Amino acid sequence: MLRTVVFDADETLLDLRPAMTGGLLAVLDEMRRFDPAAAAVSLADLEHDWSVTFAANPAWPTPELRRTALSRSLSRVGLNAHLDDLLAHYFARRFALTRPFPDVLPALVALAERWAVGYATNGNSRAERCGLAGRFAFEVYAHDNGLPKKPAPEFYAAVVQAAGVPAEQVVYVGDSIAHDVVGAQTAGLRGVWLNRDGRTCPPGVRPDAELSTLTDLPAVLAALADEGDLRAQSERPLV
């Protein structure tokens, strides 16, 4: 019997890109206030510094990645002495702008009637700072107490432990095929792909379900639960 649904955070529940952009634009404004020469630095430069840093160190904690990327950006104009202040400025603006997608809160309300609902993320989007305080039975964050990032099996083991039920009773929902579908399925969970932008599923990958909006998730989960109940009944030994 399926009992628990667990969500990825960024780009699944949270519309992160506008918030990240707003945070970086706030940093650019401060950089230009400190030194007019920073007018030569663009938003594209800051986004590139993040991409390069992440590509080189994908397993690092997200705050450390952001700090290193911002240091790279500030070094363009010799403003590294302001790193701590500008990092705090970035995160203040980023969290102030981070909000759930419009379909999220109604879906969470509907799901809470039947499911235990969890939240588990690689990123630093703490639920209480992103408009989701009090919405979850449990929360799991990569790098808390040394927990590796998805798709490491240890991450999913921590999710299952927090859920308090066997892995086969947990459904994980997210936007990443590699992390949220394949990683979850490999660990024994169900993996549901939230495909908001109509991407093509890679060959050889079979999500337990695919949807484009969380509005459809309660019905999708109900169907998965019914399918699981029928399968369990068919596997019972005859007596």
Short mmCIF file of C-alpha atoms in Angstrom, two decimals:
data_model
loop_
_atom_site.label_atom_id
_atom_site.label_comp_id
_atom_site.label_asym_id
_atom_site.label_seq_id
_atom_site.Cartn_x
_atom_site.Cartn_y
_atom_site.Cartn_z
CA MET A 1 0.00 0.00 0.00
CA LEU A 2 1.33 3.42 -0.93
CA ARG A 3 1.27 5.73 2.09
CA THR A 4 3.69 8.63 1.62
CA VAL A 5 4.41 11.18 -1.12
CA VAL A 6 7.65 13.15 -0.96
CA PHE A 7 8.51 16.19 -3.03
CA ASP A 8 11.65 17.65 -4.49
CA ALA A 9 11.82 21.40 -3.91
CA ASP A 10 13.38 23.57 -6.62
CA GLU A 11 11.50 23.66 -9.94
CA THR A 12 9.06 21.08 -8.56
CA LEU A 13 7.30 22.97 -5.77
CA LEU A 14 9.27 26.21 -5.96
CA ASP A 15 9.57 28.63 -8.87
CA LEU A 16 13.27 29.14 -8.23
CA ARG A 17 14.61 30.74 -11.42
CA PRO A 18 12.99 34.17 -10.98
CA ALA A 19 14.19 34.21 -7.37
CA MET A 20 17.77 33.36 -8.34
CA THR A 21 17.71 36.00 -11.05
CA GLY A 22 16.37 38.58 -8.62
CA GLY A 23 19.08 37.71 -6.12
CA LEU A 24 21.82 38.07 -8.71
CA LEU A 25 20.42 41.38 -9.96
CA ALA A 26 20.45 42.66 -6.38
CA VAL A 27 24.12 41.64 -6.12
CA LEU A 28 24.92 43.42 -9.37
CA ASP A 29 23.33 46.62 -8.08
CA GLU A 30 25.46 46.45 -4.95
CA MET A 31 28.61 45.68 -6.94
CA ARG A 32 28.04 48.77 -9.08
CA ARG A 33 27.41 50.84 -5.98
CA PHE A 34 30.76 49.73 -4.56
CA ASP A 35 32.65 50.29 -7.83
CA PRO A 36 31.36 51.84 -11.09
CA ALA A 37 33.72 49.50 -12.97
CA ALA A 38 31.30 46.70 -12.11
CA ALA A 39 29.03 48.09 -14.81
CA ALA A 40 31.10 45.90 -17.12
CA VAL A 41 29.85 42.78 -15.31
CA SER A 42 26.53 41.41 -16.54
CA LEU A 43 23.86 39.07 -15.25
CA ALA A 44 25.04 36.57 -17.86
CA ASP A 45 28.53 36.72 -16.29
CA LEU A 46 27.16 35.85 -12.85
CA GLU A 47 25.04 33.02 -14.27
CA HIS A 48 28.08 31.70 -16.13
CA ASP A 49 30.15 31.74 -12.95
CA TRP A 50 27.49 29.63 -11.25
CA SER A 51 27.33 27.17 -14.15
CA VAL A 52 31.10 26.73 -14.22
CA THR A 53 31.30 26.28 -10.46
CA PHE A 54 28.47 23.77 -10.37
CA ALA A 55 29.82 21.75 -13.29
CA ALA A 56 33.20 21.43 -11.57
CA ASN A 57 31.82 20.57 -8.10
CA PRO A 58 28.29 19.10 -8.37
CA ALA A 59 28.51 17.21 -5.07
CA TRP A 60 29.31 20.33 -3.00
CA PRO A 61 26.67 21.78 -0.67
CA THR A 62 24.61 24.40 -2.44
CA PRO A 63 25.63 27.30 -0.13
CA GLU A 64 29.28 26.49 -0.76
CA LEU A 65 28.67 26.41 -4.51
CA ARG A 66 26.98 29.81 -4.39
CA ARG A 67 29.78 31.29 -2.29
CA THR A 68 32.45 30.01 -4.70
CA ALA A 69 30.52 31.20 -7.75
CA LEU A 70 30.00 34.65 -6.25
CA SER A 71 33.68 34.88 -5.33
CA ARG A 72 34.49 34.15 -8.96
CA SER A 73 32.12 36.94 -10.02
CA LEU A 74 33.52 39.49 -7.56
CA SER A 75 37.06 38.73 -8.63
CA ARG A 76 36.18 40.12 -12.06
CA VAL A 77 36.35 43.62 -10.56
CA GLY A 78 38.38 43.10 -7.40
CA LEU A 79 35.48 43.16 -4.94
CA ASN A 80 36.21 39.95 -3.05
CA ALA A 81 36.52 41.87 0.22
CA HIS A 82 32.72 42.29 0.06
CA LEU A 83 32.01 38.58 -0.43
CA ASP A 84 30.31 37.91 2.91
CA ASP A 85 28.06 40.96 2.70
CA LEU A 86 27.08 40.32 -0.89
CA LEU A 87 26.45 36.64 -0.25
CA ALA A 88 24.08 37.55 2.58
CA HIS A 89 22.45 40.13 0.30
CA TYR A 90 21.96 37.50 -2.41
CA PHE A 91 20.33 34.98 -0.10
CA ALA A 92 18.07 37.58 1.53
CA ARG A 93 16.72 38.60 -1.85
CA ARG A 94 16.63 35.05 -3.23
CA PHE A 95 14.55 33.75 -0.31
CA ALA A 96 12.30 36.81 -0.30
CA LEU A 97 11.40 36.05 -3.93
CA THR A 98 11.15 32.24 -3.72
CA ARG A 99 7.52 31.13 -3.81
CA PRO A 100 5.58 27.99 -4.74
CA PHE A 101 4.16 27.52 -8.22
CA PRO A 102 0.42 28.32 -8.35
CA ASP A 103 -0.59 24.64 -8.44
CA VAL A 104 1.36 23.69 -5.32
CA LEU A 105 -0.66 24.78 -2.28
CA PRO A 106 -4.01 23.43 -3.57
CA ALA A 107 -2.33 20.10 -4.37
CA LEU A 108 -0.75 19.87 -0.92
CA VAL A 109 -4.10 20.55 0.74
CA ALA A 110 -5.77 17.84 -1.32
CA LEU A 111 -3.01 15.32 -0.70
CA ALA A 112 -2.99 15.86 3.07
CA GLU A 113 -6.44 14.26 3.27
CA ARG A 114 -5.03 10.84 2.31
CA TRP A 115 -1.22 10.91 2.31
CA ALA A 116 1.68 11.65 4.60
CA VAL A 117 3.53 14.39 2.74
CA GLY A 118 7.30 14.96 2.90
CA TYR A 119 9.87 17.35 1.47
CA ALA A 120 13.39 16.29 0.48
CA THR A 121 15.87 18.39 -1.47
CA ASN A 122 19.47 18.74 -2.59
CA GLY A 123 19.23 22.50 -2.41
CA ASN A 124 19.05 25.10 0.34
CA SER A 125 15.38 26.00 -0.11
CA ARG A 126 14.31 25.58 3.49
CA ALA A 127 10.55 25.11 3.46
CA GLU A 128 9.91 27.75 6.11
CA ARG A 129 11.75 30.40 4.07
CA CYS A 130 9.91 29.67 0.82
CA GLY A 131 6.22 29.94 1.70
CA LEU A 132 5.86 26.29 2.71
CA ALA A 133 6.14 26.39 6.51
CA GLY A 134 4.11 23.73 8.30
CA ARG A 135 3.13 21.87 5.13
CA PHE A 136 5.10 18.65 5.64
CA ALA A 137 5.21 15.71 8.01
CA PHE A 138 9.00 15.64 7.60
CA GLU A 139 11.80 17.43 5.75
CA VAL A 140 15.12 16.03 4.50
CA TYR A 141 18.00 18.25 3.34
CA ALA A 142 21.16 17.05 1.62
CA HIS A 143 24.33 17.85 3.60
CA ASP A 144 22.52 18.06 6.92
CA ASN A 145 24.69 15.80 9.09
CA GLY A 146 26.79 14.90 6.04
CA LEU A 147 23.92 13.44 3.99
CA PRO A 148 24.99 13.09 0.31
CA LYS A 149 22.97 14.66 -2.47
CA LYS A 150 20.52 12.83 -4.72
CA PRO A 151 20.75 10.45 -6.44
CA ALA A 152 22.96 8.86 -3.77
CA PRO A 153 21.19 5.87 -2.20
CA GLU A 154 21.96 7.31 1.24
CA PHE A 155 19.72 10.26 0.45
CA TYR A 156 16.79 8.04 -0.34
CA ALA A 157 17.50 5.85 2.67
CA ALA A 158 17.16 8.99 4.80
CA VAL A 159 13.84 9.79 3.08
CA VAL A 160 12.53 6.29 3.80
CA GLN A 161 13.70 6.50 7.41
CA ALA A 162 11.97 9.85 7.86
CA ALA A 163 8.80 8.47 6.27
CA GLY A 164 8.78 5.55 8.68
CA VAL A 165 7.43 3.10 6.11
CA PRO A 166 9.09 0.67 3.67
CA ALA A 167 10.56 2.16 0.48
CA GLU A 168 7.90 0.51 -1.70
CA GLN A 169 5.25 2.56 0.10
CA VAL A 170 6.86 5.90 -0.79
CA VAL A 171 6.33 7.95 -3.96
CA TYR A 172 8.91 10.60 -4.84
CA VAL A 173 7.85 13.49 -7.12
CA GLY A 174 10.31 15.76 -8.89
CA ASP A 175 11.38 17.45 -12.10
CA SER A 176 14.71 15.64 -12.62
CA ILE A 177 14.70 12.33 -14.45
CA ALA A 178 18.14 11.37 -13.12
CA HIS A 179 17.64 12.46 -9.51
CA ASP A 180 13.93 12.18 -8.86
CA VAL A 181 12.85 9.28 -11.05
CA VAL A 182 15.81 6.99 -11.71
CA GLY A 183 17.41 7.71 -8.33
CA ALA A 184 14.15 7.06 -6.48
CA GLN A 185 13.31 3.91 -8.41
CA THR A 186 16.80 2.51 -7.94
CA ALA A 187 16.33 2.93 -4.18
CA GLY A 188 13.01 1.07 -4.27
CA LEU A 189 10.64 4.06 -4.22
CA ARG A 190 8.13 5.00 -6.91
CA GLY A 191 9.31 7.87 -9.10
CA VAL A 192 6.82 10.37 -10.56
CA TRP A 193 8.12 12.87 -13.11
CA LEU A 194 6.76 16.41 -12.98
CA ASN A 195 7.45 17.57 -16.52
CA ARG A 196 6.24 21.17 -16.48
CA ASP A 197 7.92 22.18 -19.75
CA GLY A 198 7.16 19.20 -22.00
CA ARG A 199 10.59 17.58 -22.22
CA THR A 200 11.07 14.20 -23.86
CA CYS A 201 11.72 11.31 -21.53
CA PRO A 202 15.11 9.70 -22.20
CA PRO A 203 15.11 6.22 -23.75
CA GLY A 204 15.08 3.39 -21.27
CA VAL A 205 13.52 5.42 -18.44
CA ARG A 206 9.98 4.63 -17.31
CA PRO A 207 8.59 6.94 -14.64
CA ASP A 208 5.82 5.40 -12.58
CA ALA A 209 3.79 8.36 -13.81
CA GLU A 210 4.34 11.62 -15.69
CA LEU A 211 2.36 14.83 -15.33
CA SER A 212 2.68 18.47 -16.30
CA THR A 213 0.90 20.01 -13.32
CA LEU A 214 0.49 19.07 -9.69
CA THR A 215 -3.24 19.65 -10.09
CA ASP A 216 -3.33 16.14 -11.55
CA LEU A 217 -1.22 14.53 -8.82
CA PRO A 218 -3.98 13.44 -6.38
CA ALA A 219 -5.67 11.45 -9.15
CA VAL A 220 -2.35 10.04 -10.37
CA LEU A 221 -1.40 8.90 -6.88
CA ALA A 222 -4.83 7.38 -6.31
CA ALA A 223 -4.41 5.37 -9.51
CA LEU A 224 -0.94 4.22 -8.45
CA ALA A 225 -2.26 3.22 -5.05
CA ASP A 226 -5.14 1.25 -6.57
CA GLU A 227 -2.73 -0.44 -8.97
CA GLY A 228 -0.45 -1.37 -6.07
CA ASP A 229 -3.36 -2.80 -4.07
CA LEU A 230 -4.44 -4.96 -7.01
CA ARG A 231 -0.87 -6.16 -7.51
CA ALA A 232 -0.55 -7.06 -3.84
CA GLN A 233 -3.81 -9.02 -3.94
CA SER A 234 -2.70 -10.95 -7.02
CA GLU A 235 0.55 -11.91 -5.32
CA ARG A 236 -1.07 -13.33 -2.19
CA PRO A 237 -0.68 -17.11 -1.92
CA LEU A 238 -3.78 -19.24 -2.30
CA VAL A 239 -4.83 -20.99 0.90
#
